[in-house]
XYZ file of C-alpha atoms in Angstrom:
678
model
C -0.001 0.002 -0.002
C 1.253 3.462 -0.863
C 1.383 5.653 2.191
C 0.049 9.165 1.874
C -0.485 12.273 3.938
C -2.911 14.737 2.447
C -4.742 17.890 3.345
C -8.120 17.593 1.629
C -9.416 20.079 -0.795
C -12.751 21.551 -0.118
C -13.881 23.558 -2.913
C -16.742 25.568 -3.553
C -19.393 24.685 -5.485
C -16.337 24.832 -6.133
C -14.774 21.890 -5.777
C -11.503 21.973 -4.461
C -9.079 22.589 -7.013
C -7.465 19.750 -8.686
C -4.191 19.095 -6.985
C -1.274 17.888 -9.074
C 1.370 15.937 -7.206
C 4.992 15.425 -7.994
C 6.793 12.432 -6.549
C 6.795 12.304 -2.747
C 9.879 13.257 -0.758
C 12.229 10.374 -0.125
C 12.266 10.723 3.651
C 8.499 10.831 4.239
C 5.697 8.626 2.978
C 3.513 11.605 2.203
C 1.463 13.174 -0.492
C 0.349 16.788 -0.469
C -2.967 18.489 -0.850
C -5.027 21.643 -1.013
C -7.991 23.023 0.840
C -10.585 25.169 -0.892
C -13.784 26.870 0.191
C -15.976 28.896 -2.039
C -18.910 31.273 -1.872
C -20.926 31.741 -5.039
C -23.971 33.802 -5.931
C -26.959 32.459 -7.819
C -26.733 34.127 -11.236
C -29.269 31.870 -12.986
C -32.079 34.484 -12.613
C -34.292 31.827 -10.940
C -34.304 30.210 -7.482
C -32.151 27.094 -7.443
C -32.538 23.942 -5.343
C -29.050 22.512 -5.177
C -25.641 22.253 -6.708
C -23.711 19.473 -8.465
C -19.975 18.949 -8.832
C -18.660 16.478 -11.419
C -15.116 15.119 -11.232
C -13.767 13.057 -14.108
C -11.199 10.259 -13.773
C -11.348 9.871 -9.996
C -13.237 7.474 -7.691
C -15.602 8.050 -4.791
C -12.869 6.871 -2.420
C -10.797 9.869 -3.542
C -13.364 12.208 -1.995
C -12.388 13.376 1.498
C -13.972 16.341 3.230
C -17.116 18.111 2.103
C -18.306 21.536 3.227
C -21.851 21.055 4.544
C -22.809 24.398 6.135
C -25.314 25.618 3.555
C -29.043 25.296 2.923
C -28.656 21.738 1.595
C -26.444 20.067 4.187
C -24.242 17.075 3.435
C -24.083 16.093 -0.253
C -24.826 12.718 -1.857
C -21.812 11.153 -3.575
C -22.175 8.698 -6.477
C -19.768 7.112 -8.952
C -20.406 6.355 -12.644
C -18.293 3.553 -14.111
C -20.070 3.242 -17.434
C -16.637 3.779 -18.966
C -14.305 1.844 -16.631
C -11.276 3.657 -18.035
C -12.779 7.064 -17.193
C -14.863 6.952 -14.011
C -16.851 9.970 -12.984
C -17.836 11.062 -9.480
C -20.814 13.296 -8.728
C -21.132 15.305 -5.513
C -24.699 16.514 -5.361
C -26.127 19.009 -2.876
C -29.863 18.626 -3.355
C -33.149 19.741 -1.804
C -35.839 17.113 -1.226
C -39.124 17.521 -3.110
C -42.463 16.997 -1.328
C -44.991 15.954 -3.957
C -47.937 16.465 -1.593
C -47.225 20.148 -1.056
C -45.383 20.727 -4.341
C -42.459 22.387 -2.567
C -38.745 21.821 -2.116
C -37.131 21.575 1.307
C -34.533 24.253 0.471
C -33.648 26.827 -2.145
C -31.125 29.508 -3.003
C -32.733 32.838 -3.740
C -31.902 35.212 -6.558
C -29.846 38.047 -5.031
C -32.187 41.001 -4.445
C -29.444 43.445 -5.478
C -26.061 43.243 -7.224
C -23.949 41.239 -4.771
C -21.063 42.631 -2.798
C -17.727 40.802 -2.410
C -17.900 41.061 1.395
C -20.762 38.666 2.192
C -18.904 35.387 2.594
C -20.016 34.692 6.158
C -23.612 35.368 5.156
C -23.291 32.582 2.559
C -22.776 30.083 5.394
C -25.644 31.399 7.555
C -28.614 29.156 6.815
C -30.889 31.431 8.828
C -30.841 33.891 5.922
C -31.077 33.495 2.165
C -29.394 36.367 0.332
C -28.791 34.453 -2.887
C -25.438 32.802 -2.242
C -24.128 29.512 -0.843
C -20.880 27.960 0.325
C -19.954 24.566 -1.138
C -16.831 22.490 -0.926
C -15.167 19.171 -1.445
C -11.776 17.634 -0.793
C -10.141 14.905 -2.773
C -7.003 12.940 -3.480
C -5.510 12.919 -6.941
C -6.019 15.228 -9.887
C -9.302 15.020 -11.847
C -8.931 15.625 -15.564
C -12.045 17.799 -15.541
C -14.184 19.432 -12.864
C -17.496 21.110 -13.699
C -20.043 22.845 -11.504
C -23.755 23.446 -12.039
C -26.623 24.927 -10.093
C -29.650 22.586 -9.939
C -32.890 24.095 -11.212
C -36.413 22.713 -11.455
C -37.370 21.289 -14.851
C -40.328 23.443 -15.972
C -41.745 20.452 -17.886
C -41.436 18.033 -14.948
C -42.191 19.774 -11.620
C -40.167 18.340 -8.754
C -37.365 17.156 -11.045
C -34.018 18.906 -10.821
C -31.841 19.377 -13.892
C -28.473 20.999 -14.475
C -28.448 24.746 -14.889
C -25.720 26.672 -16.725
C -22.075 25.943 -15.981
C -20.792 28.020 -13.071
C -17.914 30.059 -14.471
C -15.754 30.170 -11.366
C -12.371 28.503 -11.675
C -10.609 26.724 -8.826
C -6.837 26.555 -8.317
C -4.521 23.696 -9.007
C -1.570 23.588 -6.638
C 1.409 22.021 -8.415
C 3.857 20.729 -5.834
C 7.547 20.121 -6.497
C 9.440 18.306 -3.742
C 12.722 19.583 -2.406
C 15.958 18.748 -4.185
C 18.636 18.300 -1.490
C 21.371 20.951 -1.648
C 19.718 22.460 -4.744
C 16.351 24.030 -3.911
C 13.584 23.768 -1.287
C 10.163 22.377 -2.010
C 7.999 24.622 -4.193
C 4.315 25.106 -4.853
C 2.664 26.964 -7.730
C -0.984 27.960 -7.921
C -2.719 27.894 -11.314
C -6.348 28.579 -12.223
C -7.782 27.733 -15.601
C -10.505 29.430 -17.601
C -14.014 27.893 -17.615
C -14.047 24.614 -19.576
C -15.447 24.720 -23.107
C -18.833 23.258 -23.972
C -18.880 19.820 -25.523
C -19.328 21.378 -28.972
C -17.837 24.902 -29.008
C -19.794 27.424 -31.037
C -16.955 29.919 -31.184
C -13.190 29.931 -31.065
C -13.319 31.486 -27.574
C -15.377 30.392 -24.555
C -17.105 32.445 -21.905
C -15.138 35.297 -20.380
C -14.748 36.092 -16.678
C -12.767 38.725 -14.809
C -10.537 37.378 -12.054
C -8.149 38.944 -9.567
C -5.884 37.070 -7.199
C -5.095 38.223 -3.661
C -2.294 36.324 -1.979
C -0.399 36.436 1.256
C 3.168 37.623 0.923
C 4.650 35.118 3.373
C 3.780 31.665 4.730
C 3.582 29.931 8.091
C 2.789 26.412 9.217
C -0.353 27.241 11.214
C -3.055 24.780 10.218
C -6.026 26.284 8.395
C -9.359 24.697 9.274
C -11.896 24.129 6.517
C -14.349 26.479 8.212
C -11.708 29.241 8.337
C -11.460 29.431 4.570
C -14.506 31.599 4.186
C -14.853 35.078 2.810
C -14.372 38.269 4.789
C -16.799 39.072 7.598
C -18.797 42.181 6.598
C -19.201 43.056 10.292
C -15.442 43.136 10.863
C -13.327 45.042 8.312
C -10.156 43.557 9.831
C -11.303 39.931 9.407
C -9.358 37.977 6.799
C -9.698 34.368 7.976
C -8.347 32.957 4.750
C -4.972 34.752 5.115
C -3.890 32.282 7.808
C -2.771 35.020 10.179
C -0.387 36.677 7.740
C -0.405 40.480 7.999
C 0.236 41.411 4.375
C -1.545 40.823 1.094
C -0.651 41.477 -2.525
C -3.323 41.958 -5.193
C -2.241 41.184 -8.724
C -3.785 42.999 -11.627
C -7.067 41.911 -13.121
C -7.064 39.322 -15.880
C -9.614 38.010 -18.323
C -10.100 34.243 -18.072
C -11.268 32.926 -21.430
C -10.432 29.608 -23.068
C -9.070 29.782 -26.601
C -10.065 26.315 -27.855
C -7.568 25.984 -30.698
C -4.632 27.448 -28.782
C -3.799 25.621 -25.528
C -1.093 28.219 -24.800
C -3.485 31.149 -25.159
C -2.676 34.140 -22.950
C -5.982 34.017 -21.055
C -6.372 30.251 -20.759
C -4.928 30.247 -17.262
C -3.492 32.419 -14.510
C -0.315 30.932 -13.047
C 1.505 32.314 -10.063
C 5.271 32.089 -9.765
C 6.664 28.992 -8.011
C 7.049 29.714 -4.320
C 9.665 28.180 -2.061
C 8.616 26.216 1.023
C 11.919 26.299 2.933
C 10.492 24.682 6.059
C 8.702 21.972 4.141
C 5.514 22.390 6.209
C 4.220 25.853 5.219
C 0.589 26.612 4.443
C 0.037 28.835 1.393
C -3.277 30.661 1.067
C -4.916 32.372 -1.876
C -8.107 34.265 -2.605
C -9.598 34.632 -6.060
C -12.500 36.970 -6.803
C -14.597 36.525 -9.941
C -16.739 39.059 -11.765
C -18.807 38.935 -14.917
C -17.288 40.315 -18.093
C -19.846 42.692 -19.539
C -17.742 44.299 -22.276
C -17.941 43.776 -26.036
C -17.052 40.516 -27.829
C -15.789 39.830 -31.321
C -18.905 38.772 -33.204
C -17.129 36.037 -35.176
C -14.786 34.459 -32.594
C -16.457 35.522 -29.287
C -13.115 36.864 -28.031
C -13.406 39.440 -25.261
C -12.189 42.718 -26.752
C -11.319 44.352 -23.423
C -8.520 42.643 -21.551
C -7.457 45.380 -19.086
C -9.249 46.551 -15.972
C -9.597 49.368 -15.379
C -9.809 50.117 -19.069
C -7.463 52.692 -20.618
C -9.213 56.069 -20.723
C -6.496 58.074 -22.485
C -6.905 58.002 -26.315
C -3.202 58.792 -26.711
C -2.185 55.611 -24.872
C -1.023 52.866 -27.284
C -3.238 50.348 -25.417
C -6.360 52.516 -25.747
C -9.392 50.854 -27.346
C -12.363 52.994 -28.229
C -14.726 50.047 -27.763
C -13.465 49.726 -24.157
C -13.438 53.427 -23.264
C -14.744 53.591 -19.647
C -16.494 56.842 -20.497
C -18.891 54.974 -22.755
C -18.572 51.237 -21.940
C -18.909 49.233 -18.706
C -16.708 46.156 -18.862
C -16.836 44.931 -15.232
C -20.072 43.109 -14.384
C -21.534 41.773 -11.143
C -19.520 39.919 -8.541
C -19.940 36.148 -9.000
C -18.099 34.698 -6.027
C -14.752 34.219 -4.341
C -12.643 31.193 -3.620
C -10.354 30.914 -0.621
C -7.744 28.244 -1.214
C -5.001 26.777 0.902
C -2.182 24.337 0.173
C -0.730 22.457 3.124
C 2.502 20.560 2.726
C 1.807 18.233 5.677
C -1.702 17.281 6.759
C -2.771 16.123 10.184
C -4.699 12.880 10.700
C -8.437 13.513 10.704
C -11.891 12.205 9.844
C -14.634 13.502 7.575
C -17.468 15.502 9.125
C -20.491 13.548 7.875
C -21.456 10.297 6.163
C -24.241 10.168 3.608
C -27.211 7.902 4.259
C -27.556 4.498 2.612
C -30.451 2.629 1.026
C -31.469 -0.895 2.000
C -30.093 -3.563 -0.375
C -28.316 -1.005 -2.571
C -24.478 -0.824 -2.655
C -23.228 2.018 -0.484
C -21.001 4.444 -2.364
C -17.528 3.657 -1.032
C -16.534 6.565 1.221
C -13.167 7.594 2.594
C -13.691 8.261 6.316
C -10.106 8.658 7.584
C -7.931 11.291 5.884
C -4.493 12.832 6.277
C -1.735 11.391 8.407
C 0.442 8.515 7.196
C -1.031 5.208 6.058
C -1.530 2.396 6.743
C -4.120 3.182 9.370
C -5.491 1.081 12.202
C -9.238 1.811 12.276
C -11.587 0.425 14.951
C -15.236 0.795 15.951
C -14.988 2.032 19.551
C -18.686 2.212 20.352
C -22.014 1.381 18.703
C -22.140 -0.628 15.500
C -21.996 -0.116 11.770
C -25.144 -0.846 9.779
C -25.400 -4.540 8.967
C -23.711 -5.204 5.624
C -21.293 -2.268 5.877
C -17.665 -2.498 6.939
C -14.681 -0.200 7.158
C -11.271 -1.221 5.872
C -8.984 -0.968 8.920
C -5.929 -0.056 6.829
C -7.394 2.488 4.381
C -10.328 3.911 6.368
C -12.819 3.345 3.503
C -16.454 2.525 4.364
C -18.274 0.269 1.879
C -20.721 -2.612 1.500
C -24.428 -3.213 0.923
C -26.800 -2.455 3.838
C -29.002 -5.400 4.841
C -31.039 -3.709 7.575
C -32.821 -0.365 7.718
C -32.628 2.016 10.657
C -30.539 4.713 12.292
C -27.084 3.733 13.486
C -24.741 5.602 15.805
C -21.105 4.584 16.167
C -17.702 5.933 17.155
C -14.644 5.336 15.004
C -11.032 5.491 16.131
C -8.015 5.697 13.819
C -4.301 5.525 14.460
C -1.814 6.272 11.680
C 1.687 4.963 11.023
C 3.157 7.844 13.054
C 1.182 6.836 16.143
C -1.244 9.782 15.983
C -4.778 8.857 17.034
C -8.173 10.487 16.458
C -11.790 9.473 17.074
C -15.170 10.796 15.987
C -18.892 10.043 16.479
C -21.015 9.322 13.394
C -24.702 8.767 12.670
C -25.815 6.982 9.507
C -29.330 6.075 8.413
C -30.208 3.177 6.141
C -33.509 4.010 4.473
C -36.023 1.416 3.337
C -37.501 2.591 0.017
C -40.384 0.133 0.429
C -41.226 1.091 3.999
C -44.875 1.900 4.635
C -43.815 4.742 6.913
C -40.739 6.530 5.517
C -38.286 8.090 7.911
C -36.640 11.497 7.815
C -33.759 13.194 9.571
C -34.362 15.842 12.184
C -31.219 17.950 12.519
C -30.579 20.782 14.962
C -27.909 23.253 13.867
C -26.644 25.615 16.576
C -25.644 29.033 15.214
C -24.488 32.404 16.453
C -21.689 33.700 18.636
C -22.959 32.214 21.916
C -23.808 28.768 23.240
C -26.776 26.874 24.599
C -28.684 23.597 24.704
C -31.554 22.269 22.569
C -33.579 19.285 23.793
C -36.661 17.243 22.960
C -37.850 14.574 20.480
C -34.680 12.501 20.702
C -32.461 15.578 20.492
C -29.969 16.471 23.233
C -27.778 19.041 21.472
C -24.966 19.410 22.916
C -24.215 15.825 22.153
C -26.996 14.439 19.949
C -27.984 17.007 17.329
C -29.760 14.724 14.819
C -32.138 11.783 14.902
C -34.156 9.673 12.449
C -37.945 9.805 12.913
C -41.016 8.395 11.195
C -42.830 10.737 8.874
C -45.739 12.395 10.647
C -43.931 12.432 13.982
C -44.634 15.381 16.265
C -41.512 17.354 17.066
C -41.161 19.579 20.127
C -37.876 21.343 20.851
C -36.875 23.793 23.539
C -33.771 25.980 23.750
C -31.872 27.126 26.831
C -29.011 29.596 26.580
C -25.850 29.066 28.615
C -24.685 31.658 31.105
C -23.468 34.711 29.250
C -25.517 33.882 26.134
C -29.019 34.657 24.943
C -31.310 32.589 22.708
C -32.184 34.796 19.743
C -34.605 32.437 18.038
C -35.264 29.606 15.591
C -35.105 29.411 11.825
C -36.383 26.644 9.586
C -39.866 25.338 10.413
C -40.094 27.536 13.530
C -39.634 31.224 14.290
C -39.439 33.267 17.467
C -38.041 32.176 20.811
C -40.874 30.019 22.195
C -40.696 26.212 22.079
C -40.482 24.873 18.508
C -43.249 22.445 17.498
C -44.078 20.986 14.090
C -44.856 17.742 12.247
C -41.946 16.044 10.503
C -42.723 15.238 6.867
C -39.297 15.632 5.237
C -35.632 15.891 6.150
C -35.644 19.006 8.302
C -32.956 21.221 9.750
C -33.853 23.520 12.625
C -31.391 26.298 13.417
C -31.137 27.554 16.979
C -29.253 30.823 17.241
C -27.452 31.611 20.480
C -25.517 34.853 20.716
C -23.223 36.187 23.371
C -25.112 38.382 25.831
C -24.198 41.990 25.190
C -24.119 44.369 28.127
C -24.225 48.168 28.092
C -21.004 50.072 28.797
C -21.384 53.855 29.018
C -19.110 56.750 29.908
C -19.904 60.375 30.696
C -17.584 63.350 31.004
C -17.825 65.623 34.042
C -16.169 68.740 35.375
C -15.365 72.077 33.747
C -12.244 70.782 32.001
C -11.923 68.837 28.752
C -10.668 65.364 27.831
C -11.578 62.007 26.295
C -12.046 58.408 27.417
C -10.990 55.532 25.145
C -10.966 51.745 25.195
C -13.219 48.709 24.481
C -15.312 50.370 21.773
C -15.514 53.713 23.623
C -14.064 56.933 22.215
C -15.823 59.608 24.258
C -16.099 62.547 23.060
C -17.880 60.995 20.118
C -18.835 57.430 21.123
C -19.759 57.320 24.796
C -21.802 54.101 24.812
C -21.395 50.601 23.408
C -22.310 46.991 24.133
C -19.749 44.391 25.156
C -19.835 40.585 25.391
C -20.764 39.203 28.793
C -17.672 38.198 30.748
C -15.326 40.366 28.704
C -12.595 42.405 30.349
C -12.632 46.081 29.438
C -10.142 48.823 30.152
C -10.905 52.548 29.969
C -8.285 55.277 29.904
C -8.953 58.947 30.619
C -6.736 61.457 28.792
C -7.060 65.197 29.562
C -6.982 67.738 26.762
C -4.392 70.502 26.679
C -5.125 72.924 29.497
C -7.031 70.348 31.575
C -6.253 67.657 34.134
C -8.008 64.390 34.939
C -9.494 64.625 38.422
C -10.637 60.988 38.745
C -13.443 58.461 38.180
C -16.841 58.071 39.763
C -19.652 55.575 39.240
C -18.429 52.007 38.575
C -14.818 53.231 38.338
C -12.694 54.892 40.995
C -9.256 56.395 41.416
C -7.270 58.284 38.818
C -5.633 55.442 36.829
C -6.994 53.233 34.043
C -10.409 51.722 34.873
C -10.541 47.906 34.480
C -13.954 46.223 34.585
C -15.339 42.704 34.079
C -18.620 42.814 32.159
C -20.791 40.646 34.407
C -23.343 43.488 34.520
C -24.019 46.747 32.727
C -21.491 49.388 33.778
C -21.301 53.170 33.645
C -18.613 55.567 34.795
C -17.941 59.311 34.865
C -14.535 60.802 34.120
C -14.104 64.242 35.651
C -11.769 66.766 34.052
C -10.836 70.126 35.563
C -9.097 73.113 33.993
C -5.323 73.031 34.422
C -4.230 75.582 37.108
C -1.041 76.588 38.898
C -1.020 77.390 42.617
C 0.392 80.684 43.917
C 1.313 80.477 47.626
C 2.198 83.482 49.811
C 3.949 83.269 53.195
C 4.188 86.129 55.715
C 7.427 86.390 57.685
C 8.122 88.579 60.711
C 5.958 89.584 63.676
C 2.379 88.489 63.694
C -0.035 90.919 62.074
C 2.855 92.995 60.802
C 1.340 93.254 57.342
C -0.829 91.799 54.559
C -0.492 90.762 50.901
C -3.299 91.121 48.339
C -3.461 90.016 44.679
C -4.803 91.374 41.460
C -6.729 89.584 40.066
C -8.346 88.831 43.393
C -7.853 85.571 45.198
C -5.107 86.163 47.733
C -5.725 88.209 50.901
C -2.947 87.040 53.176
C -3.193 87.061 56.395
C -6.439 85.001 55.936
C -6.265 83.485 52.398
C -2.667 82.895 51.334
C -3.112 80.480 48.402
C -4.955 80.641 45.052
C -5.096 78.643 41.804
C -4.728 80.545 38.512
C -5.078 79.505 34.882
C -1.829 79.129 32.954
C -0.501 82.469 31.661
C -2.382 84.586 34.188
C -0.485 87.805 35.155
C -0.743 88.238 38.945
C 0.308 91.377 40.866
C 1.004 91.062 44.598
C 0.974 94.161 46.802
C 2.413 94.109 50.360
C 1.018 96.561 52.947
C 2.681 96.974 56.386
C 0.615 97.568 59.514
C 1.053 100.667 61.714
C 4.401 100.822 63.508
C 5.703 98.081 61.084
C 7.538 98.168 57.777
C 7.835 95.896 54.694
C 11.379 94.601 54.322
C 10.884 92.901 50.892
C 10.092 89.740 48.874
C 11.862 86.429 48.604
C 11.102 83.300 46.598
C 9.574 83.993 43.171
C 9.941 87.793 43.700
C 12.661 90.027 45.126
C 12.950 93.650 46.108
C 10.389 95.911 47.754
C 8.236 96.921 44.794
C 4.991 95.191 43.880
C 5.537 91.506 42.879
C 4.370 90.695 39.308
C 4.267 87.034 38.219
C 3.203 85.110 35.092
C 1.659 81.796 36.169
C 3.489 79.328 33.936
C 4.070 76.988 36.894
C 3.308 76.752 40.612
C 4.999 79.582 42.490
C 5.609 80.613 46.091
C 6.489 84.052 47.502
C 7.478 85.208 51.001
C 6.746 88.756 52.211
C 8.886 89.795 55.187
C 7.788 92.496 57.632
C 9.379 93.976 60.825
């Protein structure tokens, strides 16, 4: 058996890009792989009900991870061996059709407005439907062809799904070159190809798409999880999950992707990055590709895109200027189609797939790779529960196969150890459906969502731990949700809405989403006193923003900074003292920062016999004997006049003034003066 160590690809509707492998390094029994996630918008102009990925010249056992967080859940994988020399694998995300009601269990809407390239996280939120989805698949090997289609309802046969137009979003191929000792380190090169041609091309050129590549400038060996390779979070401008923690990005110039059928070396047939060194041998390289429609003019005879630069040249004196592409009169950049986040990992950890597709009684189960990554051979065991009768898992390869001989729902725990001694385990649930059963059964799945945590229970669900169960059609479902401390239950989506208990009758595979979000508590600051200043920290910038909400349990720190000419006098409310205010948000908090005008103190001391004289100030404030100290604003000009009592005389000033004349001071600092009498 050939040993291999692979990071699965998970592509978008996208299928993970084909990954081309060079020979494995001599010192490690490994292969290498890529990881791809993809968000794509429905551009078919009609609601769709699924998505299909076709891979040519691979087997079902080459499929590893799939990305299942969309409106359709885990896909169904099948293999076509009609031509044994060229097998085909189909990964089909598909809504179930209910003939009684004439409705599908799920759909992808048409975007209500031209889509924005910052909605990737929304494409994985099944509680909303903004017209985009996230799909993905991982695989070993390098398919000779990968095609993607939305699934649309056949208008002539209601309830039947057929292939929609080809999705014109390319996925990268990572070409890996192993290290050559004393010559060069390992290298990887990312290449994306233009959309594949139709079976019978009508023109010399295929469809055209704009693409731009955004790549990290350096690499590290931090593992990238499949769920991290999503698009940017529109609520957080600093969020770039797909960059793998690297601080810098480089955007290459736009390029037209358009296959020239009769010229395999055509300039726009592919976009290849330069080979990149992997000096450590275990780096993770990440890429993002954004795709937009080409809406410019085409050559009527060949269908070649006439505008190949974006932005188009606007200066008629430029040698590259084309009147037909002049941005003053022509729009060449169309709507955003989608974005793919791709990662290549030179060494993959041992793992297991997330879900297993259901089986059908007495029908061969599509052979499924369950254990991935690490170094083979594996040692795979069933730790708890039991596999469906008729199914078995190869202990050395981790492939599940067989023909189910009994219907029902089966729960089991698998454990796998690889040749390096690494061990993992995972719980699985698999249903074997009886197509002839009088009472069909359907899956009830609870999907927790949101930023918080909580528990959902009822009807065989204890989620937490058991988040899906198989139930007879017509079963009554009743679910309740309880938020954990520091979280709040924000409601259901799916067959229920609101925050009350969720009740319905199960008549199809159903996913119920329970959204728990972190409890947000009010944090407010006010400014007091006659001085000026600001308070900053933890979402507060007061002056302008004096109130915010903060996650329950968070630690916040507020700092008071006086403005020029003021001083910070201290906190009141939930803060105290004159230093930074540190709070734990286990309740709503408010605090007042008091600022006072900056002043300097003028102090006068009388020397000599008691009651021998007095000192008074202009402006007023000092009348010493009784009031010998006063605060003045910076720059204030103060005049002190000494007056001796009868039978006494003024001998003169010391300290900040000298002599016997009136003492005049500019208050640029604290000052003290002594008036001596005899």
